[in-house]
Amino acid sequence: MDIRSLRYFIAVYEERSLSAAAKRCFVAQPSISTTVSQLEDDLGTKLFVRHSKGVSPTDSGSQLYPHACKMVSDLSAMRSLFSDTPTPLALSISLTPFLSGALISQVIKTMLDEVHGLTLKLVDESESADLRFTCNRYTTEEDVFYPLWEDDYVIAMPLDHWLADFPSVSIKQIDKQPFISRTPCDILESWNYLLQKQELTTDIRAQVKTEEYALDLVAAGLGISLIPEHSSRGRNDLCLRPLNDVKLKRAVGLAHKKTRSFPAHLINTILTAKQQLFLPKNATDNRLA
């Protein structure tokens, strides 16, 4: 049994005719007939019943068909992993709303620039997709996760906020402060647990879905917020301060199911994209100064 015999078998199964299968595979009909007979001998079972109008699959043939399709598909995917000739590649990527849009855009740009023939469709996180922008805590053992960047959570505040006088702040200083909350938020449970453990509360003034909305409300003076540091890149209308007694962190990257395979050059592009994400250190230091 080999891949060629499986391809011939699939053609006969789908065409229900030896002659039609031969035309489809660009070979003589005796080659198709001989190959199918050899496959039947190898498996020790009849795959087709011949009749005047063509052939009909037996129960064994119907049972073999999905397995043959999978084997041929897997071989094609394996070959494409190491192909030097770029082929058109259409992928869908789901976006989690609480991630940095600026960094995601940079990764997407790198993928489109480096992977020739790639087209992307961006979908909501509720839709099925080939790849997912997500956090490591939202992956399972069935996923492959490629980390792209790490976010340290910091406190964002208006430029004239009294906490801005401190180089870092304690979680106890957050007690009863006007606060902009985000839902969904990947560390919301951990944050609420820390507050409850120390018997602290915040004065929730607004609850938003995205980090950008939270930052806009902070800059407007409505309260402070717990924000991933990279989400505020490029903003000079607010102040960031690290927490000195709590370390909250997340790893962000692209994930996909282990059952899904991709060309090697696409994976290499994802793995090297992180090198183009970060500004020089002094650029980020200015926002924490």
PDB file of C-alpha atoms in Angstrom:
ATOM      1  CA  MET A   1       0.000   0.000   0.000  1.00  0.00           C
ATOM      2  CA  ASP A   2       1.278   3.493  -0.870  1.00  0.00           C
ATOM      3  CA  ILE A   3      -0.077   7.015  -1.301  1.00  0.00           C
ATOM      4  CA  ARG A   4      -0.515   6.536  -5.048  1.00  0.00           C
ATOM      5  CA  SER A   5      -2.774   3.523  -4.529  1.00  0.00           C
ATOM      6  CA  LEU A   6      -4.813   5.489  -1.983  1.00  0.00           C
ATOM      7  CA  ARG A   7      -5.208   8.385  -4.443  1.00  0.00           C
ATOM      8  CA  TYR A   8      -6.439   5.971  -7.097  1.00  0.00           C
ATOM      9  CA  PHE A   9      -8.809   4.391  -4.580  1.00  0.00           C
ATOM     10  CA  ILE A  10     -10.227   7.825  -3.634  1.00  0.00           C
ATOM     11  CA  ALA A  11     -10.759   8.682  -7.296  1.00  0.00           C
ATOM     12  CA  VAL A  12     -12.627   5.420  -7.950  1.00  0.00           C
ATOM     13  CA  TYR A  13     -14.699   5.856  -4.784  1.00  0.00           C
ATOM     14  CA  GLU A  14     -15.719   9.407  -5.691  1.00  0.00           C
ATOM     15  CA  GLU A  15     -16.210   8.825  -9.441  1.00  0.00           C
ATOM     16  CA  ARG A  16     -17.903   5.401  -9.050  1.00  0.00           C
ATOM     17  CA  SER A  17     -16.191   4.469 -12.302  1.00  0.00           C
ATOM     18  CA  LEU A  18     -12.792   3.009 -13.211  1.00  0.00           C
ATOM     19  CA  SER A  19     -12.671   4.861 -16.525  1.00  0.00           C
ATOM     20  CA  ALA A  20     -13.644   8.200 -14.952  1.00  0.00           C
ATOM     21  CA  ALA A  21     -11.053   7.681 -12.215  1.00  0.00           C
ATOM     22  CA  ALA A  22      -8.404   6.937 -14.866  1.00  0.00           C
ATOM     23  CA  LYS A  23      -9.186  10.206 -16.687  1.00  0.00           C
ATOM     24  CA  ARG A  24      -9.070  12.120 -13.398  1.00  0.00           C
ATOM     25  CA  CYS A  25      -5.661  10.646 -12.503  1.00  0.00           C
ATOM     26  CA  PHE A  26      -4.297  10.914 -16.086  1.00  0.00           C
ATOM     27  CA  VAL A  27      -3.458   7.212 -16.306  1.00  0.00           C
ATOM     28  CA  ALA A  28      -4.719   4.242 -18.309  1.00  0.00           C
ATOM     29  CA  GLN A  29      -7.727   2.364 -16.941  1.00  0.00           C
ATOM     30  CA  PRO A  30      -5.766  -0.905 -16.481  1.00  0.00           C
ATOM     31  CA  SER A  31      -3.423   0.927 -14.098  1.00  0.00           C
ATOM     32  CA  ILE A  32      -6.372   1.961 -11.932  1.00  0.00           C
ATOM     33  CA  SER A  33      -7.873  -1.538 -12.024  1.00  0.00           C
ATOM     34  CA  THR A  34      -4.567  -3.239 -11.187  1.00  0.00           C
ATOM     35  CA  THR A  35      -3.793  -0.824  -8.347  1.00  0.00           C
ATOM     36  CA  VAL A  36      -7.228  -1.270  -6.750  1.00  0.00           C
ATOM     37  CA  SER A  37      -6.906  -5.051  -7.007  1.00  0.00           C
ATOM     38  CA  GLN A  38      -3.481  -4.924  -5.327  1.00  0.00           C
ATOM     39  CA  LEU A  39      -4.911  -2.715  -2.575  1.00  0.00           C
ATOM     40  CA  GLU A  40      -7.712  -5.219  -2.016  1.00  0.00           C
ATOM     41  CA  ASP A  41      -5.137  -8.024  -1.773  1.00  0.00           C
ATOM     42  CA  ASP A  42      -3.051  -6.015   0.715  1.00  0.00           C
ATOM     43  CA  LEU A  43      -6.065  -5.346   2.929  1.00  0.00           C
ATOM     44  CA  GLY A  44      -7.608  -8.782   2.466  1.00  0.00           C
ATOM     45  CA  THR A  45     -11.042  -7.406   1.610  1.00  0.00           C
ATOM     46  CA  LYS A  46     -13.145  -6.329  -1.341  1.00  0.00           C
ATOM     47  CA  LEU A  47     -13.412  -2.565  -1.741  1.00  0.00           C
ATOM     48  CA  PHE A  48     -15.695  -2.334  -4.783  1.00  0.00           C
ATOM     49  CA  VAL A  49     -18.352  -4.340  -6.541  1.00  0.00           C
ATOM     50  CA  ARG A  50     -18.060  -4.130 -10.334  1.00  0.00           C
ATOM     51  CA  HIS A  51     -21.225  -3.862 -12.429  1.00  0.00           C
ATOM     52  CA  SER A  52     -22.302  -2.676 -15.873  1.00  0.00           C
ATOM     53  CA  LYS A  53     -22.707   0.958 -14.819  1.00  0.00           C
ATOM     54  CA  GLY A  54     -19.374   1.198 -13.001  1.00  0.00           C
ATOM     55  CA  VAL A  55     -18.516   0.256  -9.424  1.00  0.00           C
ATOM     56  CA  SER A  56     -20.097   0.562  -5.994  1.00  0.00           C
ATOM     57  CA  PRO A  57     -18.119   0.648  -2.753  1.00  0.00           C
ATOM     58  CA  THR A  58     -18.494  -2.222  -0.319  1.00  0.00           C
ATOM     59  CA  ASP A  59     -18.776  -1.659   3.419  1.00  0.00           C
ATOM     60  CA  SER A  60     -15.004  -2.065   3.592  1.00  0.00           C
ATOM     61  CA  GLY A  61     -14.547   0.537   0.870  1.00  0.00           C
ATOM     62  CA  SER A  62     -16.780   3.005   2.696  1.00  0.00           C
ATOM     63  CA  GLN A  63     -14.851   2.342   5.889  1.00  0.00           C
ATOM     64  CA  LEU A  64     -11.484   2.894   4.185  1.00  0.00           C
ATOM     65  CA  TYR A  65     -12.481   6.113   2.383  1.00  0.00           C
ATOM     66  CA  PRO A  66     -12.215   8.657   5.266  1.00  0.00           C
ATOM     67  CA  HIS A  67      -8.924   7.130   6.439  1.00  0.00           C
ATOM     68  CA  ALA A  68      -7.486   7.295   2.923  1.00  0.00           C
ATOM     69  CA  CYS A  69      -8.526  10.941   2.581  1.00  0.00           C
ATOM     70  CA  LYS A  70      -6.862  11.813   5.879  1.00  0.00           C
ATOM     71  CA  MET A  71      -3.609  10.041   4.978  1.00  0.00           C
ATOM     72  CA  VAL A  72      -3.379  11.791   1.598  1.00  0.00           C
ATOM     73  CA  SER A  73      -4.212  15.151   3.191  1.00  0.00           C
ATOM     74  CA  ASP A  74      -1.627  14.669   5.944  1.00  0.00           C
ATOM     75  CA  LEU A  75       1.076  13.834   3.395  1.00  0.00           C
ATOM     76  CA  SER A  76       0.271  16.964   1.372  1.00  0.00           C
ATOM     77  CA  ALA A  77       0.424  19.076   4.515  1.00  0.00           C
ATOM     78  CA  MET A  78       3.740  17.488   5.506  1.00  0.00           C
ATOM     79  CA  ARG A  79       5.275  18.277   2.119  1.00  0.00           C
ATOM     80  CA  SER A  80       4.078  21.891   2.251  1.00  0.00           C
ATOM     81  CA  LEU A  81       5.831  22.380   5.591  1.00  0.00           C
ATOM     82  CA  PHE A  82       9.201  22.178   3.846  1.00  0.00           C
ATOM     83  CA  SER A  83       8.332  23.583   0.454  1.00  0.00           C
ATOM     84  CA  ASP A  84      10.671  26.307  -0.811  1.00  0.00           C
ATOM     85  CA  THR A  85       8.049  27.535  -3.267  1.00  0.00           C
ATOM     86  CA  PRO A  86       5.475  29.752  -1.567  1.00  0.00           C
ATOM     87  CA  THR A  87       1.875  28.818  -2.231  1.00  0.00           C
ATOM     88  CA  PRO A  88      -1.229  30.893  -1.510  1.00  0.00           C
ATOM     89  CA  LEU A  89      -2.241  30.526   2.133  1.00  0.00           C
ATOM     90  CA  ALA A  90      -5.534  31.806   3.563  1.00  0.00           C
ATOM     91  CA  LEU A  91      -5.884  31.788   7.351  1.00  0.00           C
ATOM     92  CA  SER A  92      -8.371  33.076   9.889  1.00  0.00           C
ATOM     93  CA  ILE A  93      -7.189  34.579  13.187  1.00  0.00           C
ATOM     94  CA  SER A  94      -9.424  35.290  16.167  1.00  0.00           C
ATOM     95  CA  LEU A  95      -8.751  38.341  18.309  1.00  0.00           C
ATOM     96  CA  THR A  96      -9.266  38.574  22.059  1.00  0.00           C
ATOM     97  CA  PRO A  97     -10.590  42.094  22.776  1.00  0.00           C
ATOM     98  CA  PHE A  98      -8.506  42.786  25.890  1.00  0.00           C
ATOM     99  CA  LEU A  99      -5.137  42.499  24.115  1.00  0.00           C
ATOM    100  CA  SER A 100      -2.991  45.348  22.824  1.00  0.00           C
ATOM    101  CA  GLY A 101      -4.212  46.269  19.355  1.00  0.00           C
ATOM    102  CA  ALA A 102      -0.936  48.035  18.541  1.00  0.00           C
ATOM    103  CA  LEU A 103       1.224  44.965  19.199  1.00  0.00           C
ATOM    104  CA  ILE A 104      -1.201  42.609  17.444  1.00  0.00           C
ATOM    105  CA  SER A 105      -1.144  44.902  14.403  1.00  0.00           C
ATOM    106  CA  GLN A 106       2.657  44.719  14.324  1.00  0.00           C
ATOM    107  CA  VAL A 107       2.600  40.916  14.406  1.00  0.00           C
ATOM    108  CA  ILE A 108      -0.007  40.784  11.635  1.00  0.00           C
ATOM    109  CA  LYS A 109       2.027  43.208   9.513  1.00  0.00           C
ATOM    110  CA  THR A 110       5.158  41.073   9.962  1.00  0.00           C
ATOM    111  CA  MET A 111       3.260  37.940   8.931  1.00  0.00           C
ATOM    112  CA  LEU A 112       1.868  39.594   5.800  1.00  0.00           C
ATOM    113  CA  ASP A 113       5.236  41.114   4.892  1.00  0.00           C
ATOM    114  CA  GLU A 114       7.258  37.935   5.387  1.00  0.00           C
ATOM    115  CA  VAL A 115       4.893  35.160   4.239  1.00  0.00           C
ATOM    116  CA  HIS A 116       4.265  35.592   0.525  1.00  0.00           C
ATOM    117  CA  GLY A 117       0.801  34.612  -0.663  1.00  0.00           C
ATOM    118  CA  LEU A 118      -0.692  34.901   2.834  1.00  0.00           C
ATOM    119  CA  THR A 119      -4.173  36.366   3.267  1.00  0.00           C
ATOM    120  CA  LEU A 120      -5.731  36.803   6.695  1.00  0.00           C
ATOM    121  CA  LYS A 121      -9.311  37.012   7.887  1.00  0.00           C
ATOM    122  CA  LEU A 122      -9.682  38.500  11.369  1.00  0.00           C
ATOM    123  CA  VAL A 123     -12.657  37.211  13.337  1.00  0.00           C
ATOM    124  CA  ASP A 124     -14.157  37.598  16.794  1.00  0.00           C
ATOM    125  CA  GLU A 125     -12.905  35.345  19.576  1.00  0.00           C
ATOM    126  CA  SER A 126     -16.278  33.541  19.625  1.00  0.00           C
ATOM    127  CA  GLU A 127     -15.723  32.289  16.061  1.00  0.00           C
ATOM    128  CA  SER A 128     -13.618  29.292  15.098  1.00  0.00           C
ATOM    129  CA  ALA A 129     -10.247  30.185  13.573  1.00  0.00           C
ATOM    130  CA  ASP A 130      -6.979  28.627  12.431  1.00  0.00           C
ATOM    131  CA  LEU A 131      -4.946  30.752  14.873  1.00  0.00           C
ATOM    132  CA  ARG A 132      -5.852  32.656  18.042  1.00  0.00           C
ATOM    133  CA  PHE A 133      -4.290  35.722  19.630  1.00  0.00           C
ATOM    134  CA  THR A 134      -4.687  34.893  23.301  1.00  0.00           C
ATOM    135  CA  CYS A 135      -3.037  34.608  26.724  1.00  0.00           C
ATOM    136  CA  ASN A 136      -1.295  31.467  27.918  1.00  0.00           C
ATOM    137  CA  ARG A 137      -3.859  30.963  30.681  1.00  0.00           C
ATOM    138  CA  TYR A 138      -6.575  30.517  28.055  1.00  0.00           C
ATOM    139  CA  THR A 139      -4.807  27.609  26.337  1.00  0.00           C
ATOM    140  CA  THR A 140      -5.177  23.889  27.039  1.00  0.00           C
ATOM    141  CA  GLU A 141      -3.085  20.753  26.591  1.00  0.00           C
ATOM    142  CA  GLU A 142      -4.647  20.432  23.137  1.00  0.00           C
ATOM    143  CA  ASP A 143      -3.045  23.709  22.013  1.00  0.00           C
ATOM    144  CA  VAL A 144       0.342  24.793  20.724  1.00  0.00           C
ATOM    145  CA  PHE A 145       1.228  28.238  22.113  1.00  0.00           C
ATOM    146  CA  TYR A 146       3.824  30.607  20.637  1.00  0.00           C
ATOM    147  CA  PRO A 147       4.570  33.389  23.179  1.00  0.00           C
ATOM    148  CA  LEU A 148       5.147  36.801  21.611  1.00  0.00           C
ATOM    149  CA  TRP A 149       5.412  39.191  24.530  1.00  0.00           C
ATOM    150  CA  GLU A 150       4.953  39.440  28.283  1.00  0.00           C
ATOM    151  CA  ASP A 151       2.921  42.142  29.995  1.00  0.00           C
ATOM    152  CA  ASP A 152       3.528  43.403  33.514  1.00  0.00           C
ATOM    153  CA  TYR A 153       0.374  44.871  34.999  1.00  0.00           C
ATOM    154  CA  VAL A 154       0.743  48.451  36.239  1.00  0.00           C
ATOM    155  CA  ILE A 155      -1.542  51.121  37.640  1.00  0.00           C
ATOM    156  CA  ALA A 156      -2.565  53.741  35.081  1.00  0.00           C
ATOM    157  CA  MET A 157      -3.576  57.151  36.449  1.00  0.00           C
ATOM    158  CA  PRO A 158      -4.089  60.755  35.297  1.00  0.00           C
ATOM    159  CA  LEU A 159      -0.917  62.827  35.067  1.00  0.00           C
ATOM    160  CA  ASP A 160      -1.943  64.968  38.045  1.00  0.00           C
ATOM    161  CA  HIS A 161      -3.042  62.073  40.305  1.00  0.00           C
ATOM    162  CA  TRP A 162      -1.581  62.100  43.806  1.00  0.00           C
ATOM    163  CA  LEU A 163      -0.227  58.558  43.353  1.00  0.00           C
ATOM    164  CA  ALA A 164       1.974  59.874  40.541  1.00  0.00           C
ATOM    165  CA  ASP A 165       4.269  61.359  43.216  1.00  0.00           C
ATOM    166  CA  PHE A 166       5.369  57.816  44.144  1.00  0.00           C
ATOM    167  CA  PRO A 167       7.873  55.841  42.025  1.00  0.00           C
ATOM    168  CA  SER A 168       5.766  52.731  42.735  1.00  0.00           C
ATOM    169  CA  VAL A 169       2.549  52.094  44.602  1.00  0.00           C
ATOM    170  CA  SER A 170       1.285  49.510  47.068  1.00  0.00           C
ATOM    171  CA  ILE A 171      -1.950  47.642  46.572  1.00  0.00           C
ATOM    172  CA  LYS A 172      -3.070  49.151  49.885  1.00  0.00           C
ATOM    173  CA  GLN A 173      -2.908  52.615  48.325  1.00  0.00           C
ATOM    174  CA  ILE A 174      -5.561  51.477  45.838  1.00  0.00           C
ATOM    175  CA  ASP A 175      -8.106  51.058  48.638  1.00  0.00           C
ATOM    176  CA  LYS A 176     -11.342  52.977  47.990  1.00  0.00           C
ATOM    177  CA  GLN A 177      -9.872  54.792  44.970  1.00  0.00           C
ATOM    178  CA  PRO A 178     -12.106  55.606  41.959  1.00  0.00           C
ATOM    179  CA  PHE A 179     -11.423  52.720  39.595  1.00  0.00           C
ATOM    180  CA  ILE A 180     -12.026  51.815  35.944  1.00  0.00           C
ATOM    181  CA  SER A 181     -12.632  48.071  35.682  1.00  0.00           C
ATOM    182  CA  ARG A 182     -12.336  45.890  32.599  1.00  0.00           C
ATOM    183  CA  THR A 183     -14.462  42.872  31.771  1.00  0.00           C
ATOM    184  CA  PRO A 184     -13.313  40.592  30.286  1.00  0.00           C
ATOM    185  CA  CYS A 185      -9.871  40.719  31.879  1.00  0.00           C
ATOM    186  CA  ASP A 186      -7.544  37.717  32.022  1.00  0.00           C
ATOM    187  CA  ILE A 187      -6.355  38.429  35.576  1.00  0.00           C
ATOM    188  CA  LEU A 188      -9.619  39.748  37.018  1.00  0.00           C
ATOM    189  CA  GLU A 189     -10.053  36.754  39.339  1.00  0.00           C
ATOM    190  CA  SER A 190      -6.496  37.078  40.679  1.00  0.00           C
ATOM    191  CA  TRP A 191      -6.924  40.826  41.211  1.00  0.00           C
ATOM    192  CA  ASN A 192     -10.230  40.432  43.045  1.00  0.00           C
ATOM    193  CA  TYR A 193      -8.724  37.691  45.201  1.00  0.00           C
ATOM    194  CA  LEU A 194      -5.832  39.959  46.217  1.00  0.00           C
ATOM    195  CA  LEU A 195      -8.213  42.770  47.132  1.00  0.00           C
ATOM    196  CA  GLN A 196     -10.450  40.484  49.170  1.00  0.00           C
ATOM    197  CA  LYS A 197      -7.488  38.866  50.929  1.00  0.00           C
ATOM    198  CA  GLN A 198      -6.312  42.254  52.171  1.00  0.00           C
ATOM    199  CA  GLU A 199      -9.870  43.484  52.782  1.00  0.00           C
ATOM    200  CA  LEU A 200      -9.541  46.238  50.217  1.00  0.00           C
ATOM    201  CA  THR A 201     -12.157  47.690  47.882  1.00  0.00           C
ATOM    202  CA  THR A 202     -12.218  49.972  44.872  1.00  0.00           C
ATOM    203  CA  ASP A 203     -14.851  52.523  43.889  1.00  0.00           C
ATOM    204  CA  ILE A 204     -15.876  51.201  40.459  1.00  0.00           C
ATOM    205  CA  ARG A 205     -16.787  54.253  38.369  1.00  0.00           C
ATOM    206  CA  ALA A 206     -17.020  52.466  35.033  1.00  0.00           C
ATOM    207  CA  GLN A 207     -16.699  48.996  33.564  1.00  0.00           C
ATOM    208  CA  VAL A 208     -15.450  48.677  29.987  1.00  0.00           C
ATOM    209  CA  LYS A 209     -14.489  45.851  27.632  1.00  0.00           C
ATOM    210  CA  THR A 210     -11.211  47.046  26.132  1.00  0.00           C
ATOM    211  CA  GLU A 211      -7.954  48.426  27.462  1.00  0.00           C
ATOM    212  CA  GLU A 212      -8.163  51.416  25.105  1.00  0.00           C
ATOM    213  CA  TYR A 213     -11.494  52.518  26.583  1.00  0.00           C
ATOM    214  CA  ALA A 214     -10.116  52.109  30.100  1.00  0.00           C
ATOM    215  CA  LEU A 215      -7.089  54.258  29.273  1.00  0.00           C
ATOM    216  CA  ASP A 216      -9.266  56.965  27.731  1.00  0.00           C
ATOM    217  CA  LEU A 217     -11.379  57.165  30.892  1.00  0.00           C
ATOM    218  CA  VAL A 218      -8.256  57.231  33.067  1.00  0.00           C
ATOM    219  CA  ALA A 219      -6.810  60.091  31.016  1.00  0.00           C
ATOM    220  CA  ALA A 220     -10.115  61.939  31.390  1.00  0.00           C
ATOM    221  CA  GLY A 221      -9.682  61.819  35.171  1.00  0.00           C
ATOM    222  CA  LEU A 222     -12.461  59.395  36.038  1.00  0.00           C
ATOM    223  CA  GLY A 223     -10.255  57.018  38.013  1.00  0.00           C
ATOM    224  CA  ILE A 224      -7.267  54.699  37.961  1.00  0.00           C
ATOM    225  CA  SER A 225      -7.041  51.265  36.347  1.00  0.00           C
ATOM    226  CA  LEU A 226      -4.983  48.072  36.318  1.00  0.00           C
ATOM    227  CA  ILE A 227      -3.520  47.879  32.826  1.00  0.00           C
ATOM    228  CA  PRO A 228      -0.942  45.736  30.960  1.00  0.00           C
ATOM    229  CA  GLU A 229       2.046  48.024  30.478  1.00  0.00           C
ATOM    230  CA  HIS A 230       2.365  47.496  26.730  1.00  0.00           C
ATOM    231  CA  SER A 231      -1.225  48.589  26.109  1.00  0.00           C
ATOM    232  CA  SER A 232      -0.321  52.214  26.850  1.00  0.00           C
ATOM    233  CA  ARG A 233       2.519  52.439  24.309  1.00  0.00           C
ATOM    234  CA  GLY A 234       2.636  55.816  22.595  1.00  0.00           C
ATOM    235  CA  ARG A 235       0.356  57.612  25.077  1.00  0.00           C
ATOM    236  CA  ASN A 236       1.595  60.684  26.910  1.00  0.00           C
ATOM    237  CA  ASP A 237      -1.693  61.701  28.549  1.00  0.00           C
ATOM    238  CA  LEU A 238      -1.425  59.386  31.549  1.00  0.00           C
ATOM    239  CA  CYS A 239       1.058  58.060  34.091  1.00  0.00           C
ATOM    240  CA  LEU A 240       1.980  54.445  34.868  1.00  0.00           C
ATOM    241  CA  ARG A 241       3.246  53.130  38.181  1.00  0.00           C
ATOM    242  CA  PRO A 242       4.303  49.543  38.994  1.00  0.00           C
ATOM    243  CA  LEU A 243       2.935  47.766  42.040  1.00  0.00           C
ATOM    244  CA  ASN A 244       5.722  47.178  44.575  1.00  0.00           C
ATOM    245  CA  ASP A 245       4.064  44.420  46.603  1.00  0.00           C
ATOM    246  CA  VAL A 246       2.175  42.475  43.912  1.00  0.00           C
ATOM    247  CA  LYS A 247       3.441  40.934  40.677  1.00  0.00           C
ATOM    248  CA  LEU A 248       0.806  40.348  38.032  1.00  0.00           C
ATOM    249  CA  LYS A 249       1.942  39.207  34.606  1.00  0.00           C
ATOM    250  CA  ARG A 250       0.613  37.583  31.451  1.00  0.00           C
ATOM    251  CA  ALA A 251       2.154  35.940  28.395  1.00  0.00           C
ATOM    252  CA  VAL A 252       0.508  36.825  25.086  1.00  0.00           C
ATOM    253  CA  GLY A 253       0.930  34.933  21.851  1.00  0.00           C
ATOM    254  CA  LEU A 254      -0.606  32.911  19.044  1.00  0.00           C
ATOM    255  CA  ALA A 255      -2.173  29.508  19.667  1.00  0.00           C
ATOM    256  CA  HIS A 256      -3.607  26.734  17.553  1.00  0.00           C
ATOM    257  CA  LYS A 257      -4.812  23.179  18.014  1.00  0.00           C
ATOM    258  CA  LYS A 258      -2.128  20.490  17.909  1.00  0.00           C
ATOM    259  CA  THR A 259      -4.131  18.740  15.197  1.00  0.00           C
ATOM    260  CA  ARG A 260      -3.599  21.708  12.860  1.00  0.00           C
ATOM    261  CA  SER A 261      -0.348  21.983  10.866  1.00  0.00           C
ATOM    262  CA  PHE A 262       1.141  25.033   9.148  1.00  0.00           C
ATOM    263  CA  PRO A 263       4.005  25.697   6.709  1.00  0.00           C
ATOM    264  CA  ALA A 264       7.394  25.960   8.379  1.00  0.00           C
ATOM    265  CA  HIS A 265       8.035  29.503   7.089  1.00  0.00           C
ATOM    266  CA  LEU A 266       4.823  30.724   8.745  1.00  0.00           C
ATOM    267  CA  ILE A 267       5.837  29.288  12.118  1.00  0.00           C
ATOM    268  CA  ASN A 268       9.336  30.755  11.776  1.00  0.00           C
ATOM    269  CA  THR A 269       7.821  34.159  11.066  1.00  0.00           C
ATOM    270  CA  ILE A 270       5.652  33.936  14.196  1.00  0.00           C
ATOM    271  CA  LEU A 271       8.611  32.892  16.328  1.00  0.00           C
ATOM    272  CA  THR A 272      10.773  35.786  15.130  1.00  0.00           C
ATOM    273  CA  ALA A 273       8.016  38.440  15.135  1.00  0.00           C
ATOM    274  CA  LYS A 274       8.640  39.207  18.816  1.00  0.00           C
ATOM    275  CA  GLN A 275      12.030  40.726  17.922  1.00  0.00           C
ATOM    276  CA  GLN A 276      10.267  43.561  16.082  1.00  0.00           C
ATOM    277  CA  LEU A 277       7.686  44.360  18.771  1.00  0.00           C
ATOM    278  CA  PHE A 278       9.559  46.352  21.357  1.00  0.00           C
ATOM    279  CA  LEU A 279      10.650  49.950  21.426  1.00  0.00           C
ATOM    280  CA  PRO A 280      14.107  50.891  22.769  1.00  0.00           C
ATOM    281  CA  LYS A 281      14.244  50.648  26.544  1.00  0.00           C
ATOM    282  CA  ASN A 282      14.502  54.420  27.072  1.00  0.00           C
ATOM    283  CA  ALA A 283      11.222  54.888  25.175  1.00  0.00           C
ATOM    284  CA  THR A 284       9.330  52.795  27.722  1.00  0.00           C
ATOM    285  CA  ASP A 285      11.260  54.207  30.656  1.00  0.00           C
ATOM    286  CA  ASN A 286       9.942  57.686  29.870  1.00  0.00           C
ATOM    287  CA  ARG A 287       6.399  56.571  30.559  1.00  0.00           C
ATOM    288  CA  LEU A 288       7.316  55.084  33.920  1.00  0.00           C
ATOM    289  CA  ALA A 289       9.341  58.116  34.984  1.00  0.00           C
TER     290      ALA A 289
END
